[in-house]
Amino acid sequence: MNSQDVILGMLMKRSLTGYEIKQLFEELFSYFYSSSYGTIYPVLHRLEKEELLTKESVVQEGKPNKNVYTITEKGKSQFQTYLSSPMEGDSVKSDFLMRLYFGQYVGTEQVITWLKKVQIQTQQHLDQLNETYSLYHKEMHPAQIICIQIGIKEFKAKLETIQEGLTQMEQIEDEEKRD
């Protein structure tokens, strides 16, 4: 899976502007796919050059022109090839988990600080995903709903585990203070 596959998938349902594609990456897809803003437009340009999509410039009064992207038959075929290819394994890259793993070298207080910070961030991500789900669930395919529900449950499980870890680390901190 790469940004090309994701963008072609987005365009399977309807034509989108570059801004709408960027918004989907930031709001919905950010929970299970990481792509920088700087990669979207170069990928769109390459896909257009490879005739996997077309671009139509729409003139707007008082605003810059907007580009609307539409997947071509060749692009649909390419996307179907991706969907038919062997599924890649999930990959996890987390600076938080790496630091937490080596937390014994920084002390209990720092680990607690990390846990509280990530607890707040995770709750914010869960709230955002729930909000996004509530906005779009009526127009989502059941497979899309399952995808979002997995994300919601993963965030909830992470929050539960962080809370358990915080309780444990705070007990250790209390014992250290008594000694």
PDB file of C-alpha atoms in Angstrom:
ATOM      1  CA  MET A   1       0.000   0.000   0.000  1.00  0.00           C
ATOM      2  CA  ASN A   2       1.258   3.438  -0.883  1.00  0.00           C
ATOM      3  CA  SER A   3      -0.163   6.931  -1.329  1.00  0.00           C
ATOM      4  CA  GLN A   4      -1.005   6.137  -4.948  1.00  0.00           C
ATOM      5  CA  ASP A   5      -3.241   3.229  -3.901  1.00  0.00           C
ATOM      6  CA  VAL A   6      -4.965   5.304  -1.237  1.00  0.00           C
ATOM      7  CA  ILE A   7      -5.639   8.229  -3.570  1.00  0.00           C
ATOM      8  CA  LEU A   8      -6.973   5.958  -6.323  1.00  0.00           C
ATOM      9  CA  GLY A   9      -9.227   4.323  -3.722  1.00  0.00           C
ATOM     10  CA  MET A  10     -10.555   7.696  -2.615  1.00  0.00           C
ATOM     11  CA  LEU A  11     -11.426   8.545  -6.210  1.00  0.00           C
ATOM     12  CA  MET A  12     -13.323   5.280  -6.791  1.00  0.00           C
ATOM     13  CA  LYS A  13     -16.445   6.735  -5.150  1.00  0.00           C
ATOM     14  CA  ARG A  14     -16.376  10.241  -6.619  1.00  0.00           C
ATOM     15  CA  SER A  15     -14.180  12.965  -8.047  1.00  0.00           C
ATOM     16  CA  LEU A  16     -12.340  15.049  -5.462  1.00  0.00           C
ATOM     17  CA  THR A  17     -10.336  18.238  -5.276  1.00  0.00           C
ATOM     18  CA  GLY A  18      -6.776  18.167  -3.999  1.00  0.00           C
ATOM     19  CA  TYR A  19      -8.010  19.901  -0.858  1.00  0.00           C
ATOM     20  CA  GLU A  20     -10.656  17.203  -0.265  1.00  0.00           C
ATOM     21  CA  ILE A  21      -8.019  14.482  -0.706  1.00  0.00           C
ATOM     22  CA  LYS A  22      -5.773  16.291   1.783  1.00  0.00           C
ATOM     23  CA  GLN A  23      -8.693  16.526   4.239  1.00  0.00           C
ATOM     24  CA  LEU A  24      -9.402  12.790   3.964  1.00  0.00           C
ATOM     25  CA  PHE A  25      -5.746  12.028   4.671  1.00  0.00           C
ATOM     26  CA  GLU A  26      -5.818  14.302   7.724  1.00  0.00           C
ATOM     27  CA  GLU A  27      -9.253  13.457   9.130  1.00  0.00           C
ATOM     28  CA  LEU A  28     -10.078   9.872   8.287  1.00  0.00           C
ATOM     29  CA  PHE A  29      -7.090   8.037   6.887  1.00  0.00           C
ATOM     30  CA  SER A  30      -4.586   9.388   9.430  1.00  0.00           C
ATOM     31  CA  TYR A  31      -5.697   6.682  11.863  1.00  0.00           C
ATOM     32  CA  PHE A  32      -4.346   3.875   9.729  1.00  0.00           C
ATOM     33  CA  TYR A  33      -2.175   5.442   7.056  1.00  0.00           C
ATOM     34  CA  SER A  34       0.553   8.032   7.349  1.00  0.00           C
ATOM     35  CA  SER A  35       1.208  10.406   4.471  1.00  0.00           C
ATOM     36  CA  SER A  36       2.636  13.874   4.497  1.00  0.00           C
ATOM     37  CA  TYR A  37       0.920  16.819   2.878  1.00  0.00           C
ATOM     38  CA  GLY A  38       3.977  17.238   0.662  1.00  0.00           C
ATOM     39  CA  THR A  39       3.472  13.858  -1.005  1.00  0.00           C
ATOM     40  CA  ILE A  40      -0.157  14.320  -2.086  1.00  0.00           C
ATOM     41  CA  TYR A  41       0.314  16.786  -4.944  1.00  0.00           C
ATOM     42  CA  PRO A  42       3.406  15.120  -6.436  1.00  0.00           C
ATOM     43  CA  VAL A  43       1.507  11.795  -6.408  1.00  0.00           C
ATOM     44  CA  LEU A  44      -1.513  13.425  -8.053  1.00  0.00           C
ATOM     45  CA  HIS A  45       0.755  14.919 -10.732  1.00  0.00           C
ATOM     46  CA  ARG A  46       2.400  11.525 -11.362  1.00  0.00           C
ATOM     47  CA  LEU A  47      -0.976   9.736 -11.508  1.00  0.00           C
ATOM     48  CA  GLU A  48      -2.185  12.269 -14.044  1.00  0.00           C
ATOM     49  CA  LYS A  49       0.995  11.811 -16.109  1.00  0.00           C
ATOM     50  CA  GLU A  50       0.492   8.018 -16.002  1.00  0.00           C
ATOM     51  CA  GLU A  51      -3.147   8.535 -17.111  1.00  0.00           C
ATOM     52  CA  LEU A  52      -4.526   6.928 -13.950  1.00  0.00           C
ATOM     53  CA  LEU A  53      -6.593  10.044 -13.283  1.00  0.00           C
ATOM     54  CA  THR A  54      -7.634  13.217 -15.020  1.00  0.00           C
ATOM     55  CA  LYS A  55      -7.537  16.758 -13.706  1.00  0.00           C
ATOM     56  CA  GLU A  56     -10.134  19.400 -14.520  1.00  0.00           C
ATOM     57  CA  SER A  57      -9.481  23.016 -13.551  1.00  0.00           C
ATOM     58  CA  VAL A  58     -12.643  24.650 -12.293  1.00  0.00           C
ATOM     59  CA  VAL A  59     -12.701  28.439 -12.451  1.00  0.00           C
ATOM     60  CA  GLN A  60     -13.959  30.059  -9.257  1.00  0.00           C
ATOM     61  CA  GLU A  61     -14.964  33.679  -9.002  1.00  0.00           C
ATOM     62  CA  GLY A  62     -12.880  35.591  -6.471  1.00  0.00           C
ATOM     63  CA  LYS A  63     -10.881  32.470  -5.557  1.00  0.00           C
ATOM     64  CA  PRO A  64      -8.028  30.522  -7.126  1.00  0.00           C
ATOM     65  CA  ASN A  65      -9.050  27.849  -9.618  1.00  0.00           C
ATOM     66  CA  LYS A  66      -9.544  24.421  -8.070  1.00  0.00           C
ATOM     67  CA  ASN A  67      -8.452  21.147  -9.589  1.00  0.00           C
ATOM     68  CA  VAL A  68     -10.911  18.274  -9.567  1.00  0.00           C
ATOM     69  CA  TYR A  69      -9.435  14.800  -9.964  1.00  0.00           C
ATOM     70  CA  THR A  70     -11.294  11.870 -11.522  1.00  0.00           C
ATOM     71  CA  ILE A  71     -10.067   8.293 -11.750  1.00  0.00           C
ATOM     72  CA  THR A  72      -9.753   6.852 -15.260  1.00  0.00           C
ATOM     73  CA  GLU A  73     -10.533   3.288 -16.355  1.00  0.00           C
ATOM     74  CA  LYS A  74      -6.795   2.639 -16.312  1.00  0.00           C
ATOM     75  CA  GLY A  75      -6.696   3.993 -12.739  1.00  0.00           C
ATOM     76  CA  LYS A  76      -9.613   1.770 -11.708  1.00  0.00           C
ATOM     77  CA  SER A  77      -7.798  -1.224 -13.152  1.00  0.00           C
ATOM     78  CA  GLN A  78      -4.630  -0.248 -11.266  1.00  0.00           C
ATOM     79  CA  PHE A  79      -6.598   0.081  -8.029  1.00  0.00           C
ATOM     80  CA  GLN A  80      -8.212  -3.338  -8.580  1.00  0.00           C
ATOM     81  CA  THR A  81      -4.720  -4.768  -9.065  1.00  0.00           C
ATOM     82  CA  TYR A  82      -3.752  -3.337  -5.672  1.00  0.00           C
ATOM     83  CA  LEU A  83      -6.875  -4.819  -4.017  1.00  0.00           C
ATOM     84  CA  SER A  84      -6.112  -8.217  -5.576  1.00  0.00           C
ATOM     85  CA  SER A  85      -2.455  -8.229  -4.514  1.00  0.00           C
ATOM     86  CA  PRO A  86      -1.298 -10.107  -1.401  1.00  0.00           C
ATOM     87  CA  MET A  87      -2.047  -8.208   1.781  1.00  0.00           C
ATOM     88  CA  GLU A  88       0.957  -6.680   3.525  1.00  0.00           C
ATOM     89  CA  GLY A  89       1.405  -7.123   7.249  1.00  0.00           C
ATOM     90  CA  ASP A  90       0.603  -4.177   9.489  1.00  0.00           C
ATOM     91  CA  SER A  91       3.553  -2.182  10.685  1.00  0.00           C
ATOM     92  CA  VAL A  92       3.778  -0.245  13.915  1.00  0.00           C
ATOM     93  CA  LYS A  93       6.212   2.589  14.413  1.00  0.00           C
ATOM     94  CA  SER A  94       5.805   4.367  17.733  1.00  0.00           C
ATOM     95  CA  ASP A  95       8.284   6.676  19.387  1.00  0.00           C
ATOM     96  CA  PHE A  96       6.124   6.528  22.522  1.00  0.00           C
ATOM     97  CA  LEU A  97       6.294   2.739  22.747  1.00  0.00           C
ATOM     98  CA  MET A  98      10.038   2.736  22.103  1.00  0.00           C
ATOM     99  CA  ARG A  99      10.635   5.288  24.867  1.00  0.00           C
ATOM    100  CA  LEU A 100       8.257   3.450  27.180  1.00  0.00           C
ATOM    101  CA  TYR A 101      10.127   0.220  26.583  1.00  0.00           C
ATOM    102  CA  PHE A 102      13.331   1.904  27.757  1.00  0.00           C
ATOM    103  CA  GLY A 103      11.551   3.815  30.528  1.00  0.00           C
ATOM    104  CA  GLN A 104      13.631   2.166  33.234  1.00  0.00           C
ATOM    105  CA  TYR A 105      16.480   4.501  32.249  1.00  0.00           C
ATOM    106  CA  VAL A 106      14.586   7.750  32.871  1.00  0.00           C
ATOM    107  CA  GLY A 107      12.730   7.041  36.087  1.00  0.00           C
ATOM    108  CA  THR A 108       9.164   6.588  37.205  1.00  0.00           C
ATOM    109  CA  GLU A 109       8.233  10.268  37.132  1.00  0.00           C
ATOM    110  CA  GLN A 110       9.176  10.646  33.454  1.00  0.00           C
ATOM    111  CA  VAL A 111       7.286   7.471  32.504  1.00  0.00           C
ATOM    112  CA  ILE A 112       4.194   8.829  34.262  1.00  0.00           C
ATOM    113  CA  THR A 113       4.579  12.112  32.354  1.00  0.00           C
ATOM    114  CA  TRP A 114       4.768  10.217  29.058  1.00  0.00           C
ATOM    115  CA  LEU A 115       1.750   8.081  29.924  1.00  0.00           C
ATOM    116  CA  LYS A 116      -0.360  11.121  30.846  1.00  0.00           C
ATOM    117  CA  LYS A 117       0.650  12.977  27.688  1.00  0.00           C
ATOM    118  CA  VAL A 118      -0.178  10.033  25.426  1.00  0.00           C
ATOM    119  CA  GLN A 119      -3.407   9.433  27.357  1.00  0.00           C
ATOM    120  CA  ILE A 120      -4.546  12.970  26.482  1.00  0.00           C
ATOM    121  CA  GLN A 121      -3.459  12.612  22.840  1.00  0.00           C
ATOM    122  CA  THR A 122      -5.148   9.230  22.486  1.00  0.00           C
ATOM    123  CA  GLN A 123      -8.384  10.563  23.975  1.00  0.00           C
ATOM    124  CA  GLN A 124      -8.265  13.457  21.490  1.00  0.00           C
ATOM    125  CA  HIS A 125      -7.727  11.030  18.604  1.00  0.00           C
ATOM    126  CA  LEU A 126     -10.609   8.863  19.827  1.00  0.00           C
ATOM    127  CA  ASP A 127     -12.870  11.902  20.110  1.00  0.00           C
ATOM    128  CA  GLN A 128     -11.908  13.023  16.587  1.00  0.00           C
ATOM    129  CA  LEU A 129     -12.484   9.562  15.132  1.00  0.00           C
ATOM    130  CA  ASN A 130     -15.863   9.307  16.860  1.00  0.00           C
ATOM    131  CA  GLU A 131     -16.794  12.727  15.480  1.00  0.00           C
ATOM    132  CA  THR A 132     -15.672  11.793  11.970  1.00  0.00           C
ATOM    133  CA  TYR A 133     -17.600   8.533  12.220  1.00  0.00           C
ATOM    134  CA  SER A 134     -20.756  10.340  13.330  1.00  0.00           C
ATOM    135  CA  LEU A 135     -20.496  12.692  10.335  1.00  0.00           C
ATOM    136  CA  TYR A 136     -19.918  10.043   7.663  1.00  0.00           C
ATOM    137  CA  HIS A 137     -21.348   6.732   8.918  1.00  0.00           C
ATOM    138  CA  LYS A 138     -24.652   7.066   7.031  1.00  0.00           C
ATOM    139  CA  GLU A 139     -22.835   7.175   3.684  1.00  0.00           C
ATOM    140  CA  MET A 140     -20.252   4.511   4.557  1.00  0.00           C
ATOM    141  CA  HIS A 141     -20.140   0.985   3.224  1.00  0.00           C
ATOM    142  CA  PRO A 142     -20.294  -1.698   5.976  1.00  0.00           C
ATOM    143  CA  ALA A 143     -16.603  -2.523   5.353  1.00  0.00           C
ATOM    144  CA  GLN A 144     -15.711   1.128   6.005  1.00  0.00           C
ATOM    145  CA  ILE A 145     -17.742   1.091   9.207  1.00  0.00           C
ATOM    146  CA  ILE A 146     -15.876  -2.023  10.380  1.00  0.00           C
ATOM    147  CA  CYS A 147     -12.574  -0.253   9.645  1.00  0.00           C
ATOM    148  CA  ILE A 148     -13.545   2.774  11.739  1.00  0.00           C
ATOM    149  CA  GLN A 149     -14.921   0.586  14.539  1.00  0.00           C
ATOM    150  CA  ILE A 150     -11.593  -1.255  14.725  1.00  0.00           C
ATOM    151  CA  GLY A 151      -9.837   2.096  15.094  1.00  0.00           C
ATOM    152  CA  ILE A 152     -12.241   3.205  17.831  1.00  0.00           C
ATOM    153  CA  LYS A 153     -11.799  -0.043  19.753  1.00  0.00           C
ATOM    154  CA  GLU A 154      -8.010   0.128  19.408  1.00  0.00           C
ATOM    155  CA  PHE A 155      -7.992   3.637  20.883  1.00  0.00           C
ATOM    156  CA  LYS A 156     -10.257   2.505  23.727  1.00  0.00           C
ATOM    157  CA  ALA A 157      -8.007  -0.476  24.460  1.00  0.00           C
ATOM    158  CA  LYS A 158      -4.945   1.777  24.413  1.00  0.00           C
ATOM    159  CA  LEU A 159      -6.609   4.179  26.841  1.00  0.00           C
ATOM    160  CA  GLU A 160      -7.547   1.328  29.163  1.00  0.00           C
ATOM    161  CA  THR A 161      -3.997  -0.054  29.102  1.00  0.00           C
ATOM    162  CA  ILE A 162      -2.483   3.387  29.685  1.00  0.00           C
ATOM    163  CA  GLN A 163      -4.776   3.922  32.673  1.00  0.00           C
ATOM    164  CA  GLU A 164      -3.776   0.562  34.134  1.00  0.00           C
ATOM    165  CA  GLY A 165      -0.110   1.449  33.548  1.00  0.00           C
ATOM    166  CA  LEU A 166      -0.541   4.848  35.158  1.00  0.00           C
ATOM    167  CA  THR A 167      -2.072   3.274  38.242  1.00  0.00           C
ATOM    168  CA  GLN A 168       0.813   0.819  38.437  1.00  0.00           C
ATOM    169  CA  MET A 169       3.500   3.480  37.922  1.00  0.00           C
ATOM    170  CA  GLU A 170       1.887   5.841  40.448  1.00  0.00           C
ATOM    171  CA  GLN A 171       1.924   3.034  43.025  1.00  0.00           C
ATOM    172  CA  ILE A 172       5.628   2.496  42.321  1.00  0.00           C
ATOM    173  CA  GLU A 173       6.241   6.229  42.634  1.00  0.00           C
ATOM    174  CA  ASP A 174       4.438   6.289  46.003  1.00  0.00           C
ATOM    175  CA  GLU A 175       6.586   3.366  47.221  1.00  0.00           C
ATOM    176  CA  GLU A 176       9.746   5.140  46.063  1.00  0.00           C
ATOM    177  CA  LYS A 177       8.750   8.270  47.992  1.00  0.00           C
ATOM    178  CA  ARG A 178       8.159   6.230  51.174  1.00  0.00           C
ATOM    179  CA  ASP A 179      11.571   4.564  50.959  1.00  0.00           C
TER     180      ASP A 179
END
